[in-house]
């Protein structure tokens, strides 16, 4: 059943939530400890109420701009090996390659649940969605751990979380939202965007709380939650892909290095960025090309003043104290 159009003005409950403006464009509301647009809250509620996790589902999770597309692609590539989907294509690598070319490798196979699945319907048909359907299914969410549907928390499904250093993330976020919210206009002042990032008042924010929500659970349930850092994937992709594959229950064998290299190459920034579908296609009206900018570590150095850098160091110190988590602040 399609949801009725929602306007914040006809939803009294929004009046009671803390409200701020995001980038002079839209109101965002603090709900369950995090900030969202009102329409997002409606889809998140539908997701929370109706999603039924299966024990063998894999849910990928991330804050925005932390390597979601890359993680999705790697999981598709790893789980696609020997999958029913792979077999439907005759196990033929060329066919598989073509299939990946015509569908966006990551977003078609791994929909972001609260954005692509529960946005318009509270009871969407999930058959045929998620790589490997009927099982194992592969989905994604940008929600923090505490807001996930109970069925994800209570089932045996696995969660793979990717994060990125707290300086490159707001830079990537700024470039992305400028393209989406201000096409053809001057960029939103970086200083103001930085300020809202530091205050945690931005969609899906606060960033540090998002990370900690998964990190804390990862410490309690390492078999359920895998915590990956973008920077580790960059510096040691072989080791990280092996770890990811084992977590996904598709371990590589000794001597499979060539196969791992193939996965790494297939999902590399250069290759994905240059696929025709990623140069010319779009998902939810967002051009796929917006998902590929530089794909490097350390671009924050081209945007931050020394004061900004120190300020974030201090926030990280305060937020992460005693968490035992190194977020590679100064890479
Ligand atoms: P930059 O803006 O710093 O270049 P997300 O997928 O979560 O939206 O994250 C987007 C960021 O990941 C962008 O960072 C993008 O360029 C980078 N990215 C996308 N695909 C990648 C890949 N295959 N390898 C490395 N980085 C990638």
Coordinates of C-alpha atoms and ligand atoms in Angstrom, one line a residue:
X1 CA 0.0 0.0 0.0
X2 CA 1.5 3.4 -1.0
X3 CA 1.8 5.9 1.8
X4 CA -0.1 9.1 1.7
X5 CA 1.9 12.2 0.8
X6 CA 3.5 13.5 4.0
X7 CA 4.0 17.1 5.0
X8 CA 5.6 18.0 8.3
X9 CA 2.8 20.5 8.8
X10 CA 0.1 17.8 9.1
X11 CA 2.2 15.7 11.5
X12 CA 1.7 17.0 15.0
X13 CA 4.4 14.7 16.4
X14 CA 7.0 16.7 14.5
X15 CA 6.1 19.8 16.4
X16 CA 7.4 18.1 19.5
X17 CA 10.8 17.1 18.1
X18 CA 13.9 19.3 18.2
X19 CA 14.1 21.1 14.8
X20 CA 17.0 22.7 12.9
X21 CA 17.7 23.8 9.4
X22 CA 20.1 21.8 7.3
X23 CA 22.2 24.0 4.9
X24 CA 19.4 26.6 4.5
X25 CA 17.5 24.1 2.5
X26 CA 15.3 21.8 4.7
X27 CA 14.2 21.3 8.2
X28 CA 15.6 18.3 10.0
X29 CA 14.3 16.8 13.2
X30 CA 16.1 15.0 16.0
X31 CA 14.4 11.6 16.4
X32 CA 15.8 8.6 18.4
X33 CA 19.0 10.7 18.9
X34 CA 19.7 11.4 15.2
X35 CA 18.7 14.0 12.7
X36 CA 16.5 13.3 9.7
X37 CA 14.1 15.0 7.2
X38 CA 10.5 14.4 8.1
X39 CA 9.9 12.2 5.1
X40 CA 12.9 10.1 6.1
X41 CA 11.4 9.5 9.5
X42 CA 8.2 8.1 7.9
X43 CA 10.1 5.6 5.8
X44 CA 12.4 4.7 8.7
X45 CA 9.3 3.9 10.8
X46 CA 7.9 1.7 8.0
X47 CA 11.2 0.0 7.8
X48 CA 11.3 -0.6 11.5
X49 CA 7.8 -1.9 11.6
X50 CA 7.7 -4.2 8.6
X51 CA 11.2 -5.4 7.7
X52 CA 11.6 -9.1 8.7
X53 CA 15.2 -10.1 8.8
X54 CA 16.2 -13.6 7.9
X55 CA 19.0 -15.3 9.8
X56 CA 21.2 -15.5 6.7
X57 CA 20.6 -11.9 5.6
X58 CA 23.7 -9.6 5.3
X59 CA 23.0 -6.0 6.2
X60 CA 25.6 -3.4 5.2
X61 CA 25.5 -0.2 7.2
X62 CA 27.3 3.1 6.9
X63 CA 27.1 6.8 7.6
X64 CA 27.0 8.9 4.4
X65 CA 30.1 9.2 2.2
X66 CA 32.2 6.7 4.1
X67 CA 32.7 4.1 1.3
X68 CA 29.2 2.6 1.0
X69 CA 29.4 2.2 -2.7
X70 CA 32.7 0.4 -2.4
X71 CA 31.6 -1.9 0.3
X72 CA 28.4 -2.8 -1.6
X73 CA 30.4 -3.6 -4.7
X74 CA 32.9 -5.7 -2.8
X75 CA 30.1 -7.7 -1.1
X76 CA 28.3 -8.2 -4.4
X77 CA 31.6 -9.4 -6.0
X78 CA 32.4 -11.7 -3.1
X79 CA 28.9 -13.1 -2.5
X80 CA 28.2 -13.3 -6.2
X81 CA 30.8 -16.1 -6.4
X82 CA 29.0 -19.4 -6.7
X83 CA 25.6 -17.6 -6.0
X84 CA 22.3 -18.6 -7.6
X85 CA 22.6 -15.3 -9.5
X86 CA 26.0 -16.2 -10.9
X87 CA 24.7 -19.6 -11.8
X88 CA 21.6 -18.1 -13.6
X89 CA 24.1 -16.3 -15.7
X90 CA 25.7 -19.7 -16.4
X91 CA 28.7 -18.9 -14.2
X92 CA 30.0 -17.1 -17.2
X93 CA 32.4 -14.3 -16.2
X94 CA 31.8 -12.3 -19.4
X95 CA 28.0 -12.5 -18.9
X96 CA 28.4 -11.5 -15.3
X97 CA 30.6 -8.6 -16.4
X98 CA 27.9 -7.5 -18.8
X99 CA 25.2 -7.7 -16.2
X100 CA 27.2 -5.5 -13.9
X101 CA 27.8 -3.0 -16.7
X102 CA 24.1 -2.5 -17.4
X103 CA 23.0 -2.4 -13.8
X104 CA 24.7 -0.2 -11.3
X105 CA 26.8 -2.9 -9.5
X106 CA 26.0 -1.8 -6.1
X107 CA 22.7 0.1 -5.9
X108 CA 20.7 -2.3 -7.9
X109 CA 21.8 -5.4 -6.1
X110 CA 22.1 -3.8 -2.6
X111 CA 19.3 -1.4 -2.1
X112 CA 19.4 1.1 0.8
X113 CA 16.4 -0.1 2.7
X114 CA 15.0 3.1 4.2
X115 CA 15.7 5.0 1.0
X116 CA 15.0 2.7 -1.9
X117 CA 12.7 0.2 -0.5
X118 CA 10.5 1.8 2.3
X119 CA 10.3 5.2 0.8
X120 CA 7.0 4.8 -1.0
X121 CA 5.5 1.7 0.5
X122 CA 5.2 0.3 4.0
X123 CA 4.8 -3.2 2.7
X124 CA 7.1 -3.4 -0.3
X125 CA 7.6 -6.7 -2.1
X126 CA 11.1 -7.8 -1.3
X127 CA 11.1 -10.8 -3.5
X128 CA 13.8 -10.4 -6.1
X129 CA 15.4 -7.7 -4.1
X130 CA 18.9 -8.1 -2.7
X131 CA 21.6 -10.1 -4.2
X132 CA 21.1 -13.9 -4.0
X133 CA 17.4 -13.8 -3.3
X134 CA 15.7 -15.8 -2.0
X135 CA 18.8 -16.2 0.1
X136 CA 21.2 -15.0 1.3
X137 CA 19.9 -11.5 0.8
X138 CA 22.2 -8.5 0.8
X139 CA 20.8 -5.1 1.9
X140 CA 22.1 -1.7 3.1
X141 CA 21.1 1.0 5.5
X142 CA 22.4 4.3 6.6
X143 CA 20.7 4.1 10.0
X144 CA 22.6 4.0 13.3
X145 CA 22.5 0.7 15.2
X146 CA 19.9 1.7 17.8
X147 CA 17.4 2.7 15.1
X148 CA 17.6 -0.6 13.2
X149 CA 14.4 -2.8 13.2
X150 CA 14.3 -5.2 16.1
X151 CA 14.2 -8.1 13.7
X152 CA 17.7 -7.2 12.5
X153 CA 19.0 -6.9 16.0
X154 CA 17.3 -10.1 17.2
X155 CA 18.0 -12.4 14.3
X156 CA 21.3 -14.0 13.5
X157 CA 21.8 -11.9 10.4
X158 CA 25.2 -10.3 10.0
X159 CA 26.0 -6.6 9.8
X160 CA 29.0 -5.1 7.9
X161 CA 29.7 -1.5 8.9
X162 CA 32.1 0.7 7.1
X163 CA 33.5 4.0 8.4
X164 CA 35.9 6.6 7.3
X165 CA 38.1 9.2 9.0
X166 CA 36.2 12.1 10.5
X167 CA 38.0 14.7 8.3
X168 CA 37.6 13.2 4.8
X169 CA 34.0 12.3 5.5
X170 CA 32.7 15.9 5.9
X171 CA 34.7 16.9 2.8
X172 CA 33.1 14.2 0.7
X173 CA 29.7 15.0 2.3
X174 CA 30.1 18.7 1.3
X175 CA 31.0 18.0 -2.3
X176 CA 28.1 15.5 -2.6
X177 CA 25.4 17.7 -1.1
X178 CA 26.6 20.7 -3.1
X179 CA 26.0 18.8 -6.3
X180 CA 22.6 17.6 -5.1
X181 CA 21.2 20.6 -3.3
X182 CA 22.9 23.5 -5.1
X183 CA 23.4 22.5 -8.8
X184 CA 24.7 25.4 -10.8
X185 CA 24.9 27.6 -7.7
X186 CA 27.8 28.7 -5.5
X187 CA 28.7 26.0 -3.0
X188 CA 27.4 26.2 0.5
X189 CA 30.2 27.8 2.6
X190 CA 32.5 25.1 3.7
X191 CA 32.9 26.8 7.1
X192 CA 29.1 26.5 7.7
X193 CA 29.0 22.9 6.6
X194 CA 31.9 22.1 8.9
X195 CA 30.2 23.8 11.8
X196 CA 27.0 21.7 11.3
X197 CA 29.2 18.5 11.1
X198 CA 31.0 19.4 14.3
X199 CA 27.6 20.1 16.0
X200 CA 26.3 16.8 14.7
X201 CA 23.3 18.7 13.2
X202 CA 23.2 17.1 9.7
X203 CA 21.3 14.3 8.1
X204 CA 22.0 10.9 9.8
X205 CA 24.2 12.8 12.3
X206 CA 25.8 13.1 14.8
X207 CA 28.6 11.3 12.8
X208 CA 30.6 10.2 15.9
X209 CA 27.4 8.8 17.6
X210 CA 26.7 6.8 14.4
X211 CA 30.1 5.2 14.5
X212 CA 29.9 4.5 18.2
X213 CA 26.5 2.9 17.9
X214 CA 28.1 0.1 15.8
X215 CA 31.5 0.1 17.4
X216 CA 29.9 -0.6 20.8
X217 CA 27.8 -3.5 19.5
X218 CA 30.8 -4.8 17.5
X219 CA 32.8 -5.2 20.7
X220 CA 29.9 -7.1 22.3
X221 CA 29.1 -9.2 19.2
X222 CA 32.1 -9.5 16.8
X223 CA 30.5 -12.5 15.2
X224 CA 27.5 -10.4 14.2
X225 CA 29.1 -7.1 13.3
X226 CA 32.1 -6.5 11.2
X227 CA 33.7 -3.0 11.5
X228 CA 35.7 -1.9 8.5
X229 CA 37.7 1.3 7.9
X230 CA 37.9 2.9 4.5
X231 CA 41.5 3.7 5.1
X232 CA 42.3 0.0 5.9
X233 CA 40.6 -1.0 2.7
X234 CA 42.8 1.5 0.8
X235 CA 46.1 0.5 2.4
X236 CA 45.6 -3.3 2.6
X237 CA 42.8 -4.3 0.3
X238 CA 44.0 -8.0 0.1
X239 CA 43.8 -8.4 3.9
X240 CA 40.5 -6.6 4.3
X241 CA 38.8 -8.4 1.4
X242 CA 39.9 -11.8 2.9
X243 CA 38.4 -10.7 6.2
X244 CA 35.2 -9.5 4.6
X245 CA 34.8 -12.7 2.6
X246 CA 35.3 -14.9 5.8
X247 CA 32.8 -12.8 7.6
X248 CA 30.3 -13.2 4.8
X249 CA 30.7 -16.9 5.0
X250 CA 32.5 -17.1 1.6
X251 CA 36.1 -17.4 2.6
X252 CA 38.9 -17.5 0.1
X253 CA 41.2 -20.6 0.2
X254 CA 45.0 -20.5 0.5
X255 CA 46.3 -19.7 -3.0
X256 CA 43.2 -17.7 -4.1
X257 CA 45.2 -14.5 -4.3
X258 CA 44.5 -14.1 -8.0
X259 CA 40.8 -14.4 -7.4
X260 CA 41.0 -11.8 -4.6
X261 CA 43.0 -9.5 -6.9
X262 CA 40.2 -9.8 -9.4
X263 CA 37.6 -8.8 -6.8
X264 CA 39.7 -5.8 -5.8
X265 CA 40.2 -4.7 -9.4
X266 CA 36.5 -5.2 -10.3
X267 CA 35.5 -2.9 -7.4
X268 CA 38.3 -0.4 -7.8
X269 CA 37.5 3.3 -7.9
X270 CA 39.0 3.7 -11.4
X271 CA 37.0 0.8 -12.9
X272 CA 33.6 1.6 -11.3
X273 CA 33.9 5.3 -12.0
X274 CA 34.4 4.6 -15.7
X275 CA 31.6 2.1 -16.2
X276 CA 29.1 3.5 -18.6
X277 CA 26.3 3.0 -16.1
X278 CA 28.2 5.0 -13.5
X279 CA 29.0 7.8 -15.9
X280 CA 25.5 8.1 -17.4
X281 CA 23.0 6.3 -15.1
X282 CA 21.1 7.6 -12.1
X283 CA 19.5 6.1 -9.0
X284 CA 16.6 7.9 -7.2
X285 CA 17.3 10.8 -9.5
X286 CA 20.9 11.1 -8.3
X287 CA 23.4 10.6 -11.1
X288 CA 25.7 7.7 -10.3
X289 CA 28.7 9.8 -11.2
X290 CA 28.1 11.8 -8.0
X291 CA 29.2 8.7 -6.1
X292 CA 32.7 8.7 -7.5
X293 CA 34.8 11.8 -6.9
X294 CA 38.4 11.3 -5.9
X295 CA 38.4 8.1 -3.9
X296 CA 41.5 9.0 -1.9
X297 CA 42.6 9.4 1.7
X298 CA 43.6 12.8 3.0
X299 CA 41.7 15.3 0.8
X300 CA 40.7 17.1 4.0
X301 CA 44.1 18.7 3.9
X302 CA 43.0 20.7 0.9
X303 CA 39.9 22.0 2.7
X304 CA 40.7 22.4 6.4
X305 CA 42.4 25.2 8.2
X306 CA 44.7 24.2 11.1
X307 CA 42.0 25.4 13.5
X308 CA 39.4 23.2 11.9
X309 CA 41.7 20.2 12.1
X310 CA 42.4 20.8 15.8
X311 CA 38.7 21.3 16.6
X312 CA 37.8 17.9 15.1
X313 CA 40.8 16.3 16.9
X314 CA 39.3 17.6 20.1
X315 CA 35.8 16.5 19.4
X316 CA 37.1 13.1 18.5
X317 CA 39.1 12.9 21.7
X318 CA 36.1 13.8 23.7
X319 CA 33.6 11.5 21.9
X320 CA 35.9 8.5 21.6
X321 CA 37.5 8.6 25.0
X322 CA 37.8 5.0 26.4
X323 CA 36.2 3.6 23.2
X324 CA 39.4 2.0 22.1
X325 CA 38.8 3.1 18.5
X326 CA 41.4 4.8 16.3
X327 CA 39.7 6.7 13.5
X328 CA 42.9 7.6 11.7
X329 CA 42.3 11.3 12.3
X330 CA 45.4 12.6 10.7
X331 CA 46.0 10.3 7.7
Ligands
LIG1 P1 35.4 11.2 -2.1 O1 34.2 12.2 -2.2 O2 36.3 11.5 -1.0 O3 36.0 10.9 -3.4 P2 29.6 6.6 -0.4 O4 29.7 5.5 -1.3 O5 29.4 6.2 1.1 O6 28.7 7.7 -0.8 O7 31.1 7.3 -0.3 C1 31.5 8.1 -1.4 C2 33.0 8.2 -1.3 O8 33.7 7.0 -1.6 C3 33.6 9.2 -2.3 O9 34.7 9.8 -1.7 C4 33.9 8.3 -3.5 O10 34.8 8.9 -4.4 C5 34.5 7.1 -2.8 N1 34.4 5.9 -3.5 C6 33.4 5.4 -4.3 N2 33.7 4.2 -4.8 C7 34.9 3.9 -4.4 C8 35.8 2.8 -4.7 N3 35.5 1.8 -5.5 N4 37.0 2.8 -4.1 C9 37.4 3.9 -3.3 N5 36.6 4.9 -3.0 C10 35.4 5.0 -3.6

